[in-house]
Amino acid sequence: MLGGAGAAALVAQRPDAFQASYDHPSIGYLTRPVNDRISQLNRDIERGEVSLAFDGTSGYLRSLLAALDVPSESQVLVFSQTSSQARLVNPRNPRAIFFHDTVSIGWVRGGSLLELAAADPRQGVIFYTLEQKPAEKPLLRRDNRCLLCHLSWDTLAVPGLLVISTFPMSDDKNAYASGVVADHRTSFDQRWGGWYVPGNALPRRHLGNVPVIRPAAELAKPAAPPPQLRSIEGQFNIDDGYPTRYSDVAAVMVLEHQTHATNLLTRLGWEARLVEYGTQTGAAPRGGSAGSEASADRVRDAARDLVDYLLFIDEAPIGRRIEGSSGFAAQFSAQGPRDTKGRSLRQLDLERRLLRFPCSYMIYSEAFDALPSVAKDAVYGRMWQILSGRETDTRYARLSVVDRQAIVEILRDTKKGLPDYFQASTR
């Protein structure tokens, strides 16, 4: 838990992290009702409206993917030991992760549990497990033990999601693992350590497709170019339990982007709720003075961080075409909404950058729509400052007039509640 002295230390060390405790009255992470997709599924199961089928090696996985509308094409495979069932995970038995905008599902062949995370519009990410054994009405149980890893500096001190790239480590018994939490800002030479990332075209340098643990003598030599796998055929027995035969590099890249966007949305929502609480009660939360100018500044700063991320201001350049092999890119890009010219914020680019139009589809998320008005106003105001061309800092020069105009036009056609001041700009 983050509270008292811990929260004060957090603010001092990471000013971009949430400042108070998740059990603050304005948050109530452990006590307030949730309405995420998994809690809704539980209610449907209890009412007998949905049933889950247990299926051989994969258990409830396939049935759960269907019930939650999570596409099997999203399957990505990680073999670094970075989950609660790490003892079962290795290059011959990688963990499979499936996801869409609000739900992630982790499955390990031979594991006793399915691990799930769902984004609640107000409360942030809620964690669940489902026992892998047949039952008449299998229910998913909330599991707050996941916060031991999923509430940290790297999640901005809110319950959140992580994509970890594990750096190569020696097989020496005294060696220890290290890595980086990756998102679209991370350079490609530091991404994908411990992940299978086959594709028809990949970056020249990355950390994927090779074992994390290697002989010390091998690590002492200059690093060899990474294997450019077109598929994962022959790496392990993928026909035993896995729903698809892929681990798509485009899906990994979308997941990297989406996880940090989710954490930024939660952080901003929580900061704004502290301000609302202080305004309504005159009380100050631990670690800050709600309702004060300082608290309003934290909302403004959190909004700026979110907007910069949604507009891909610090995105790492791709440098060359990236192409997956599972059909994920086509499936993802086909989703809407689309503007009157047929354009969508889900269209992938994968040559210059992740998205064809550099504005995140996460602006359509329920978490964005649930932001308190003070937060949403700050986001829209800052976004328009950039998209209108009024922001003169050179960091924002990477957004061309053409890109900015396209983003405004798409948002005007597709984003409900967009302020009227989002108009054409030629600056």
Short mmCIF file of C-alpha atoms in Angstrom, two decimals:
data_model
loop_
_atom_site.label_atom_id
_atom_site.label_comp_id
_atom_site.label_asym_id
_atom_site.label_seq_id
_atom_site.Cartn_x
_atom_site.Cartn_y
_atom_site.Cartn_z
CA MET A 1 0.00 0.00 0.00
CA LEU A 2 1.08 3.56 -0.66
CA GLY A 3 0.26 5.90 2.15
CA GLY A 4 1.69 8.17 4.82
CA ALA A 5 5.48 8.44 4.62
CA GLY A 6 5.53 6.12 1.61
CA ALA A 7 3.38 8.50 -0.41
CA ALA A 8 5.52 11.49 0.59
CA ALA A 9 8.67 9.66 -0.49
CA LEU A 10 6.96 8.76 -3.74
CA VAL A 11 6.21 12.38 -4.56
CA ALA A 12 9.80 13.36 -3.82
CA GLN A 13 11.22 10.65 -6.08
CA ARG A 14 8.68 10.50 -8.88
CA PRO A 15 6.69 13.72 -9.31
CA ASP A 16 4.80 12.08 -12.19
CA ALA A 17 3.44 9.36 -9.85
CA PHE A 18 0.13 9.45 -8.00
CA GLN A 19 0.60 11.30 -4.73
CA ALA A 20 -1.83 9.67 -2.28
CA SER A 21 -2.96 6.23 -1.17
CA TYR A 22 -5.25 3.98 -3.16
CA ASP A 23 -7.40 3.67 -0.04
CA HIS A 24 -7.98 7.45 0.14
CA PRO A 25 -11.76 8.18 0.48
CA SER A 26 -11.87 9.69 -3.01
CA ILE A 27 -10.45 6.49 -4.52
CA GLY A 28 -11.39 3.45 -2.41
CA TYR A 29 -9.64 1.06 -4.78
CA LEU A 30 -10.23 -1.99 -2.57
CA THR A 31 -13.71 -1.10 -1.36
CA ARG A 32 -15.72 0.68 -4.04
CA PRO A 33 -17.86 -1.35 -6.46
CA VAL A 34 -16.34 -1.95 -9.88
CA ASN A 35 -17.98 -2.21 -13.28
CA ASP A 36 -15.29 -3.59 -15.53
CA ARG A 37 -15.85 -6.16 -18.26
CA ILE A 38 -14.89 -9.10 -16.04
CA SER A 39 -17.16 -8.11 -13.16
CA GLN A 40 -19.96 -7.85 -15.73
CA LEU A 41 -19.12 -11.34 -17.01
CA ASN A 42 -19.25 -12.70 -13.46
CA ARG A 43 -22.75 -11.31 -13.06
CA ASP A 44 -23.80 -12.91 -16.36
CA ILE A 45 -22.39 -16.26 -15.23
CA GLU A 46 -24.17 -16.09 -11.86
CA ARG A 47 -27.48 -15.32 -13.62
CA GLY A 48 -26.95 -18.26 -15.96
CA GLU A 49 -26.82 -16.02 -19.04
CA VAL A 50 -23.26 -17.07 -19.92
CA SER A 51 -21.49 -20.37 -19.37
CA LEU A 52 -17.79 -21.16 -19.71
CA ALA A 53 -16.66 -24.45 -21.22
CA PHE A 54 -13.57 -26.31 -20.00
CA ASP A 55 -11.48 -27.56 -22.89
CA GLY A 56 -8.52 -29.94 -22.54
CA THR A 57 -5.08 -28.38 -22.23
CA SER A 58 -6.21 -24.77 -22.50
CA GLY A 59 -8.96 -25.10 -19.87
CA TYR A 60 -11.30 -22.12 -19.90
CA LEU A 61 -9.08 -20.02 -22.17
CA ARG A 62 -10.93 -20.36 -25.48
CA SER A 63 -14.34 -19.98 -23.88
CA LEU A 64 -13.17 -16.91 -21.98
CA LEU A 65 -11.73 -15.29 -25.11
CA ALA A 66 -15.12 -15.67 -26.77
CA ALA A 67 -17.09 -14.43 -23.75
CA LEU A 68 -14.94 -11.29 -23.45
CA ASP A 69 -14.64 -10.67 -27.22
CA VAL A 70 -10.85 -10.82 -27.04
CA PRO A 71 -9.45 -11.76 -30.48
CA SER A 72 -7.19 -14.79 -30.68
CA GLU A 73 -5.10 -12.84 -33.24
CA SER A 74 -3.87 -10.71 -30.34
CA GLN A 75 -1.85 -13.65 -28.96
CA VAL A 76 1.68 -12.66 -27.96
CA LEU A 77 4.18 -14.99 -26.32
CA VAL A 78 6.62 -14.16 -23.54
CA PHE A 79 9.14 -16.62 -22.12
CA SER A 80 10.88 -14.49 -19.49
CA GLN A 81 9.86 -15.46 -15.97
CA THR A 82 7.83 -12.37 -15.18
CA SER A 83 4.48 -13.69 -13.95
CA SER A 84 3.03 -15.30 -10.84
CA GLN A 85 3.41 -18.70 -12.55
CA ALA A 86 7.02 -18.03 -13.54
CA ARG A 87 8.29 -21.50 -12.62
CA LEU A 88 6.32 -22.92 -15.58
CA VAL A 89 7.49 -20.34 -18.12
CA ASN A 90 10.46 -20.88 -20.43
CA PRO A 91 11.24 -20.71 -24.18
CA ARG A 92 9.68 -24.15 -24.66
CA ASN A 93 6.56 -23.20 -22.71
CA PRO A 94 5.96 -19.47 -23.16
CA ARG A 95 3.15 -17.59 -21.50
CA ALA A 96 0.45 -16.42 -23.90
CA ILE A 97 -1.18 -13.00 -23.48
CA PHE A 98 -4.37 -11.95 -25.26
CA PHE A 99 -5.87 -8.46 -25.11
CA HIS A 100 -8.22 -5.84 -26.39
CA ASP A 101 -8.72 -2.24 -25.25
CA THR A 102 -9.91 -3.04 -21.71
CA VAL A 103 -9.06 -6.68 -20.92
CA SER A 104 -5.86 -8.76 -20.84
CA ILE A 105 -5.71 -12.53 -20.32
CA GLY A 106 -2.58 -14.48 -19.41
CA TRP A 107 -2.40 -18.26 -19.92
CA VAL A 108 0.43 -20.66 -19.11
CA ARG A 109 0.26 -24.23 -20.37
CA GLY A 110 0.10 -26.47 -17.31
CA GLY A 111 -0.81 -23.57 -15.01
CA SER A 112 -3.46 -23.78 -12.33
CA LEU A 113 -4.84 -20.29 -13.01
CA LEU A 114 -5.77 -17.90 -15.76
CA GLU A 115 -4.54 -14.39 -14.93
CA LEU A 116 -6.72 -11.47 -16.01
CA ALA A 117 -6.70 -7.69 -15.83
CA ALA A 118 -9.60 -5.40 -16.70
CA ALA A 119 -9.71 -1.61 -16.83
CA ASP A 120 -12.56 -0.20 -14.76
CA PRO A 121 -13.58 3.25 -16.07
CA ARG A 122 -13.01 4.89 -12.66
CA GLN A 123 -10.95 2.54 -10.54
CA GLY A 124 -8.20 1.68 -12.95
CA VAL A 125 -6.96 -1.84 -13.58
CA ILE A 126 -8.59 -4.61 -11.53
CA PHE A 127 -6.90 -8.00 -11.34
CA TYR A 128 -8.59 -11.40 -11.38
CA THR A 129 -7.77 -15.10 -11.52
CA LEU A 130 -9.81 -18.07 -12.71
CA GLU A 131 -9.00 -21.56 -11.47
CA GLN A 132 -8.28 -24.00 -14.26
CA LYS A 133 -10.53 -26.81 -13.08
CA PRO A 134 -14.05 -27.77 -14.22
CA ALA A 135 -16.92 -26.17 -12.28
CA GLU A 136 -20.63 -25.68 -12.86
CA LYS A 137 -20.35 -21.90 -12.56
CA PRO A 138 -16.68 -20.92 -12.66
CA LEU A 139 -16.31 -17.39 -11.30
CA LEU A 140 -13.36 -15.07 -11.68
CA ARG A 141 -11.97 -13.94 -8.32
CA ARG A 142 -10.46 -10.54 -7.69
CA ASP A 143 -6.81 -11.01 -6.73
CA ASN A 144 -5.14 -8.02 -5.10
CA ARG A 145 -1.88 -9.95 -4.65
CA CYS A 146 -1.11 -8.87 -8.21
CA LEU A 147 -0.49 -5.37 -6.83
CA LEU A 148 2.86 -6.57 -5.48
CA CYS A 149 4.14 -6.12 -9.05
CA HIS A 150 1.40 -4.04 -10.65
CA LEU A 151 1.51 -1.07 -8.28
CA SER A 152 4.93 0.51 -8.60
CA TRP A 153 6.92 3.48 -9.85
CA ASP A 154 6.60 2.06 -13.34
CA THR A 155 2.79 2.10 -13.19
CA LEU A 156 2.84 5.72 -11.92
CA ALA A 157 1.84 4.47 -8.43
CA VAL A 158 -1.61 3.39 -9.58
CA PRO A 159 -2.72 -0.21 -10.17
CA GLY A 160 -1.58 -0.69 -13.73
CA LEU A 161 -0.10 -2.73 -16.55
CA LEU A 162 3.47 -3.40 -17.66
CA VAL A 163 5.25 -4.77 -20.70
CA ILE A 164 8.74 -5.72 -19.53
CA SER A 165 11.72 -6.24 -21.82
CA THR A 166 14.21 -8.38 -19.91
CA PHE A 167 17.89 -7.78 -20.64
CA PRO A 168 20.21 -10.73 -21.30
CA MET A 169 21.62 -12.20 -18.09
CA SER A 170 24.36 -14.66 -17.22
CA ASP A 171 23.65 -18.22 -16.14
CA ASP A 172 25.88 -17.55 -13.14
CA LYS A 173 23.87 -18.37 -10.01
CA ASN A 174 24.67 -14.93 -8.59
CA ALA A 175 23.36 -13.07 -11.64
CA TYR A 176 20.13 -11.14 -11.42
CA ALA A 177 17.58 -10.03 -13.97
CA SER A 178 17.16 -6.46 -15.14
CA GLY A 179 15.20 -4.83 -17.91
CA VAL A 180 13.04 -1.95 -18.98
CA VAL A 181 9.31 -1.29 -18.97
CA ALA A 182 8.63 -0.73 -22.65
CA ASP A 183 6.14 1.48 -24.45
CA HIS A 184 6.13 3.31 -27.77
CA ARG A 185 8.86 5.69 -26.54
CA THR A 186 11.38 2.89 -25.93
CA SER A 187 14.11 2.46 -28.55
CA PHE A 188 13.83 -0.79 -30.45
CA ASP A 189 17.27 -2.02 -29.46
CA GLN A 190 15.92 -2.30 -25.89
CA ARG A 191 12.55 -3.90 -26.69
CA TRP A 192 11.23 -7.44 -26.62
CA GLY A 193 13.77 -9.15 -24.38
CA GLY A 194 12.10 -12.42 -23.35
CA TRP A 195 9.43 -12.23 -26.08
CA TYR A 196 8.84 -14.11 -29.30
CA VAL A 197 8.40 -11.50 -32.04
CA PRO A 198 8.28 -13.29 -35.39
CA GLY A 199 7.29 -11.27 -38.42
CA ASN A 200 7.77 -10.83 -42.13
CA ALA A 201 9.85 -7.69 -41.48
CA LEU A 202 11.46 -6.60 -38.19
CA PRO A 203 13.84 -3.90 -36.91
CA ARG A 204 17.52 -4.67 -37.40
CA ARG A 205 18.24 -4.50 -33.68
CA HIS A 206 16.05 -5.77 -30.84
CA LEU A 207 16.28 -8.22 -27.91
CA GLY A 208 13.58 -10.68 -28.92
CA ASN A 209 13.60 -14.31 -30.04
CA VAL A 210 16.65 -15.39 -28.01
CA PRO A 211 16.93 -16.87 -24.50
CA VAL A 212 17.24 -14.36 -21.68
CA ILE A 213 19.63 -16.55 -19.67
CA ARG A 214 22.86 -17.31 -21.55
CA PRO A 215 26.39 -18.52 -20.75
CA ALA A 216 28.61 -15.79 -19.37
CA ALA A 217 31.17 -16.43 -22.12
CA GLU A 218 28.54 -15.77 -24.77
CA LEU A 219 27.48 -12.50 -23.15
CA ALA A 220 31.11 -11.33 -23.10
CA LYS A 221 31.22 -11.40 -26.90
CA PRO A 222 29.79 -8.64 -29.14
CA ALA A 223 26.05 -9.10 -29.51
CA ALA A 224 24.99 -10.97 -32.63
CA PRO A 225 22.08 -9.69 -34.73
CA PRO A 226 18.79 -11.04 -33.38
CA PRO A 227 17.13 -13.96 -35.16
CA GLN A 228 14.56 -12.68 -37.63
CA LEU A 229 11.92 -15.36 -37.17
CA ARG A 230 9.11 -15.41 -39.71
CA SER A 231 7.13 -17.79 -37.52
CA ILE A 232 7.52 -19.70 -34.26
CA GLU A 233 7.37 -23.07 -35.98
CA GLY A 234 9.92 -25.39 -34.41
CA GLN A 235 10.53 -23.24 -31.33
CA PHE A 236 8.18 -25.37 -29.17
CA ASN A 237 5.00 -27.44 -29.50
CA ILE A 238 2.50 -24.71 -30.23
CA ASP A 239 -0.20 -27.16 -31.31
CA ASP A 240 -0.69 -28.28 -27.70
CA GLY A 241 -3.14 -25.82 -26.16
CA TYR A 242 -2.30 -22.50 -27.85
CA PRO A 243 -5.31 -21.02 -29.71
CA THR A 244 -3.18 -19.73 -32.61
CA ARG A 245 0.23 -20.39 -34.12
CA TYR A 246 1.44 -16.78 -33.84
CA SER A 247 3.05 -14.16 -31.64
CA ASP A 248 2.61 -11.09 -33.74
CA VAL A 249 5.15 -8.24 -33.49
CA ALA A 250 2.44 -5.69 -34.37
CA ALA A 251 0.34 -6.96 -31.46
CA VAL A 252 3.28 -6.58 -29.07
CA MET A 253 3.75 -2.99 -30.22
CA VAL A 254 0.08 -2.14 -29.73
CA LEU A 255 0.16 -3.76 -26.28
CA GLU A 256 3.24 -1.73 -25.35
CA HIS A 257 1.46 1.48 -26.31
CA GLN A 258 -1.82 0.59 -24.66
CA THR A 259 -0.47 -0.40 -21.24
CA HIS A 260 1.13 2.95 -20.46
CA ALA A 261 -1.85 4.85 -21.89
CA THR A 262 -4.06 2.93 -19.45
CA ASN A 263 -1.83 3.89 -16.51
CA LEU A 264 -1.76 7.56 -17.54
CA LEU A 265 -5.56 7.65 -17.74
CA THR A 266 -5.88 6.12 -14.27
CA ARG A 267 -3.36 8.51 -12.78
CA LEU A 268 -5.09 11.58 -14.24
CA GLY A 269 -8.52 10.40 -13.11
CA TRP A 270 -7.30 9.78 -9.59
CA GLU A 271 -5.52 13.13 -9.36
CA ALA A 272 -8.71 14.90 -10.46
CA ARG A 273 -10.77 13.00 -7.90
CA LEU A 274 -8.43 14.23 -5.17
CA VAL A 275 -9.12 17.79 -6.29
CA GLU A 276 -12.88 17.17 -6.32
CA TYR A 277 -12.73 15.63 -2.85
CA GLY A 278 -10.76 18.54 -1.44
CA THR A 279 -13.11 21.06 -3.03
CA GLN A 280 -16.15 19.32 -1.61
CA THR A 281 -14.83 18.58 1.88
CA GLY A 282 -11.95 20.97 2.48
CA ALA A 283 -9.90 17.94 3.55
CA ALA A 284 -6.34 17.30 2.43
CA PRO A 285 -5.18 13.86 1.32
CA ARG A 286 -2.01 12.29 2.55
CA GLY A 287 0.91 13.58 0.49
CA GLY A 288 -0.77 16.72 -0.80
CA SER A 289 -3.34 19.46 -0.29
CA ALA A 290 -6.43 18.67 -2.32
CA GLY A 291 -8.26 21.66 -3.73
CA SER A 292 -5.13 23.77 -3.50
CA GLU A 293 -3.22 25.35 -6.35
CA ALA A 294 -0.64 22.55 -6.02
CA SER A 295 -3.29 19.89 -6.55
CA ALA A 296 -4.64 21.70 -9.59
CA ASP A 297 -1.08 21.84 -10.93
CA ARG A 298 -0.82 18.06 -10.55
CA VAL A 299 -3.96 17.61 -12.64
CA ARG A 300 -2.57 19.95 -15.28
CA ASP A 301 0.77 18.10 -15.32
CA ALA A 302 -0.93 14.70 -15.53
CA ALA A 303 -3.06 15.98 -18.41
CA ARG A 304 0.03 17.22 -20.26
CA ASP A 305 1.73 13.85 -19.81
CA LEU A 306 -1.35 12.06 -21.13
CA VAL A 307 -1.73 14.36 -24.13
CA ASP A 308 1.94 14.05 -25.09
CA TYR A 309 1.56 10.28 -24.97
CA LEU A 310 -1.74 10.18 -26.87
CA LEU A 311 -0.17 12.29 -29.63
CA PHE A 312 3.03 10.18 -29.75
CA ILE A 313 5.26 13.21 -29.17
CA ASP A 314 8.22 11.14 -27.94
CA GLU A 315 7.65 8.02 -30.06
CA ALA A 316 10.82 6.12 -30.94
CA PRO A 317 11.40 6.13 -34.72
CA ILE A 318 10.83 2.79 -36.41
CA GLY A 319 13.42 3.28 -39.14
CA ARG A 320 12.19 0.51 -41.42
CA ARG A 321 8.98 -1.34 -42.23
CA ILE A 322 7.65 -3.77 -39.60
CA GLU A 323 5.23 -6.46 -40.66
CA GLY A 324 3.66 -9.16 -38.52
CA SER A 325 2.46 -12.54 -39.70
CA SER A 326 -0.81 -13.35 -37.91
CA GLY A 327 -3.22 -10.91 -39.50
CA PHE A 328 -3.44 -8.88 -36.28
CA ALA A 329 -2.61 -5.60 -38.05
CA ALA A 330 -5.45 -5.99 -40.53
CA GLN A 331 -7.89 -7.09 -37.82
CA PHE A 332 -6.96 -4.19 -35.55
CA SER A 333 -6.99 -1.56 -38.30
CA ALA A 334 -10.41 -2.68 -39.52
CA GLN A 335 -12.08 -1.52 -36.32
CA GLY A 336 -13.72 1.89 -36.09
CA PRO A 337 -14.96 4.41 -35.61
CA ARG A 338 -14.24 6.02 -38.98
CA ASP A 339 -14.73 9.55 -40.18
CA THR A 340 -16.55 10.60 -43.34
CA LYS A 341 -13.37 9.99 -45.35
CA GLY A 342 -13.01 6.43 -44.03
CA ARG A 343 -10.07 7.25 -41.74
CA SER A 344 -9.62 5.70 -38.30
CA LEU A 345 -7.30 6.27 -35.36
CA ARG A 346 -6.79 2.49 -35.30
CA GLN A 347 -5.09 2.35 -38.67
CA LEU A 348 -1.57 1.02 -38.19
CA ASP A 349 1.36 2.47 -40.13
CA LEU A 350 4.40 0.38 -39.02
CA GLU A 351 6.79 2.12 -41.42
CA ARG A 352 7.39 5.54 -39.93
CA ARG A 353 5.47 5.06 -36.67
CA LEU A 354 2.93 2.85 -34.95
CA LEU A 355 -0.27 4.59 -36.14
CA ARG A 356 -1.12 6.12 -39.49
CA PHE A 357 -2.59 9.16 -37.69
CA PRO A 358 -0.59 9.92 -34.52
CA CYS A 359 -3.42 10.15 -32.02
CA SER A 360 -4.21 7.18 -29.80
CA TYR A 361 -7.43 5.22 -30.14
CA MET A 362 -7.45 5.18 -26.33
CA ILE A 363 -9.17 8.57 -26.51
CA TYR A 364 -12.33 6.52 -27.20
CA SER A 365 -11.91 4.42 -24.04
CA GLU A 366 -14.43 4.32 -21.23
CA ALA A 367 -11.64 5.46 -18.90
CA PHE A 368 -11.22 8.64 -20.93
CA ASP A 369 -14.96 9.29 -21.01
CA ALA A 370 -15.17 8.75 -17.22
CA LEU A 371 -12.53 11.39 -16.44
CA PRO A 372 -13.80 14.12 -14.11
CA SER A 373 -14.64 17.31 -15.99
CA VAL A 374 -11.63 19.17 -14.59
CA ALA A 375 -9.36 16.50 -16.07
CA LYS A 376 -11.13 16.24 -19.41
CA ASP A 377 -11.13 20.02 -19.81
CA ALA A 378 -7.39 20.07 -19.16
CA VAL A 379 -6.78 17.31 -21.71
CA TYR A 380 -8.83 18.91 -24.45
CA GLY A 381 -7.35 22.34 -23.79
CA ARG A 382 -3.80 21.03 -23.99
CA MET A 383 -4.57 18.88 -27.03
CA TRP A 384 -5.98 21.86 -28.91
CA GLN A 385 -2.97 23.97 -27.98
CA ILE A 386 -0.84 21.41 -29.84
CA LEU A 387 -3.15 20.51 -32.72
CA SER A 388 -3.93 24.17 -33.49
CA GLY A 389 -0.23 24.88 -33.97
CA ARG A 390 -0.08 27.34 -31.08
CA GLU A 391 2.47 25.24 -29.18
CA THR A 392 5.89 26.54 -30.26
CA ASP A 393 8.18 24.13 -28.38
CA THR A 394 10.34 22.28 -30.91
CA ARG A 395 9.37 18.91 -29.38
CA TYR A 396 6.01 19.23 -31.11
CA ALA A 397 7.38 20.03 -34.55
CA ARG A 398 7.23 16.33 -35.45
CA LEU A 399 3.45 16.73 -35.78
CA SER A 400 3.04 18.14 -39.28
CA VAL A 401 0.21 20.44 -40.31
CA VAL A 402 -1.21 17.59 -42.41
CA ASP A 403 -1.18 15.19 -39.44
CA ARG A 404 -2.68 17.73 -37.07
CA GLN A 405 -5.44 18.61 -39.49
CA ALA A 406 -6.26 14.94 -40.11
CA ILE A 407 -6.46 14.24 -36.38
CA VAL A 408 -8.83 17.19 -35.82
CA GLU A 409 -11.05 16.09 -38.69
CA ILE A 410 -11.20 12.48 -37.49
CA LEU A 411 -11.98 13.55 -33.92
CA ARG A 412 -14.69 15.96 -35.05
CA ASP A 413 -16.46 13.12 -36.86
CA THR A 414 -15.92 10.35 -34.31
CA LYS A 415 -15.39 11.66 -30.77
CA LYS A 416 -18.56 12.40 -28.84
CA GLY A 417 -18.25 15.42 -26.54
CA LEU A 418 -15.33 16.99 -28.41
CA PRO A 419 -15.29 20.75 -27.66
CA ASP A 420 -16.58 23.03 -30.39
CA TYR A 421 -13.28 24.91 -30.51
CA PHE A 422 -11.66 21.96 -32.33
CA GLN A 423 -11.77 23.58 -35.80
CA ALA A 424 -9.63 23.59 -38.93
CA SER A 425 -6.11 24.93 -38.49
CA THR A 426 -3.41 25.56 -41.07
CA ARG A 427 -0.60 26.77 -38.81
#
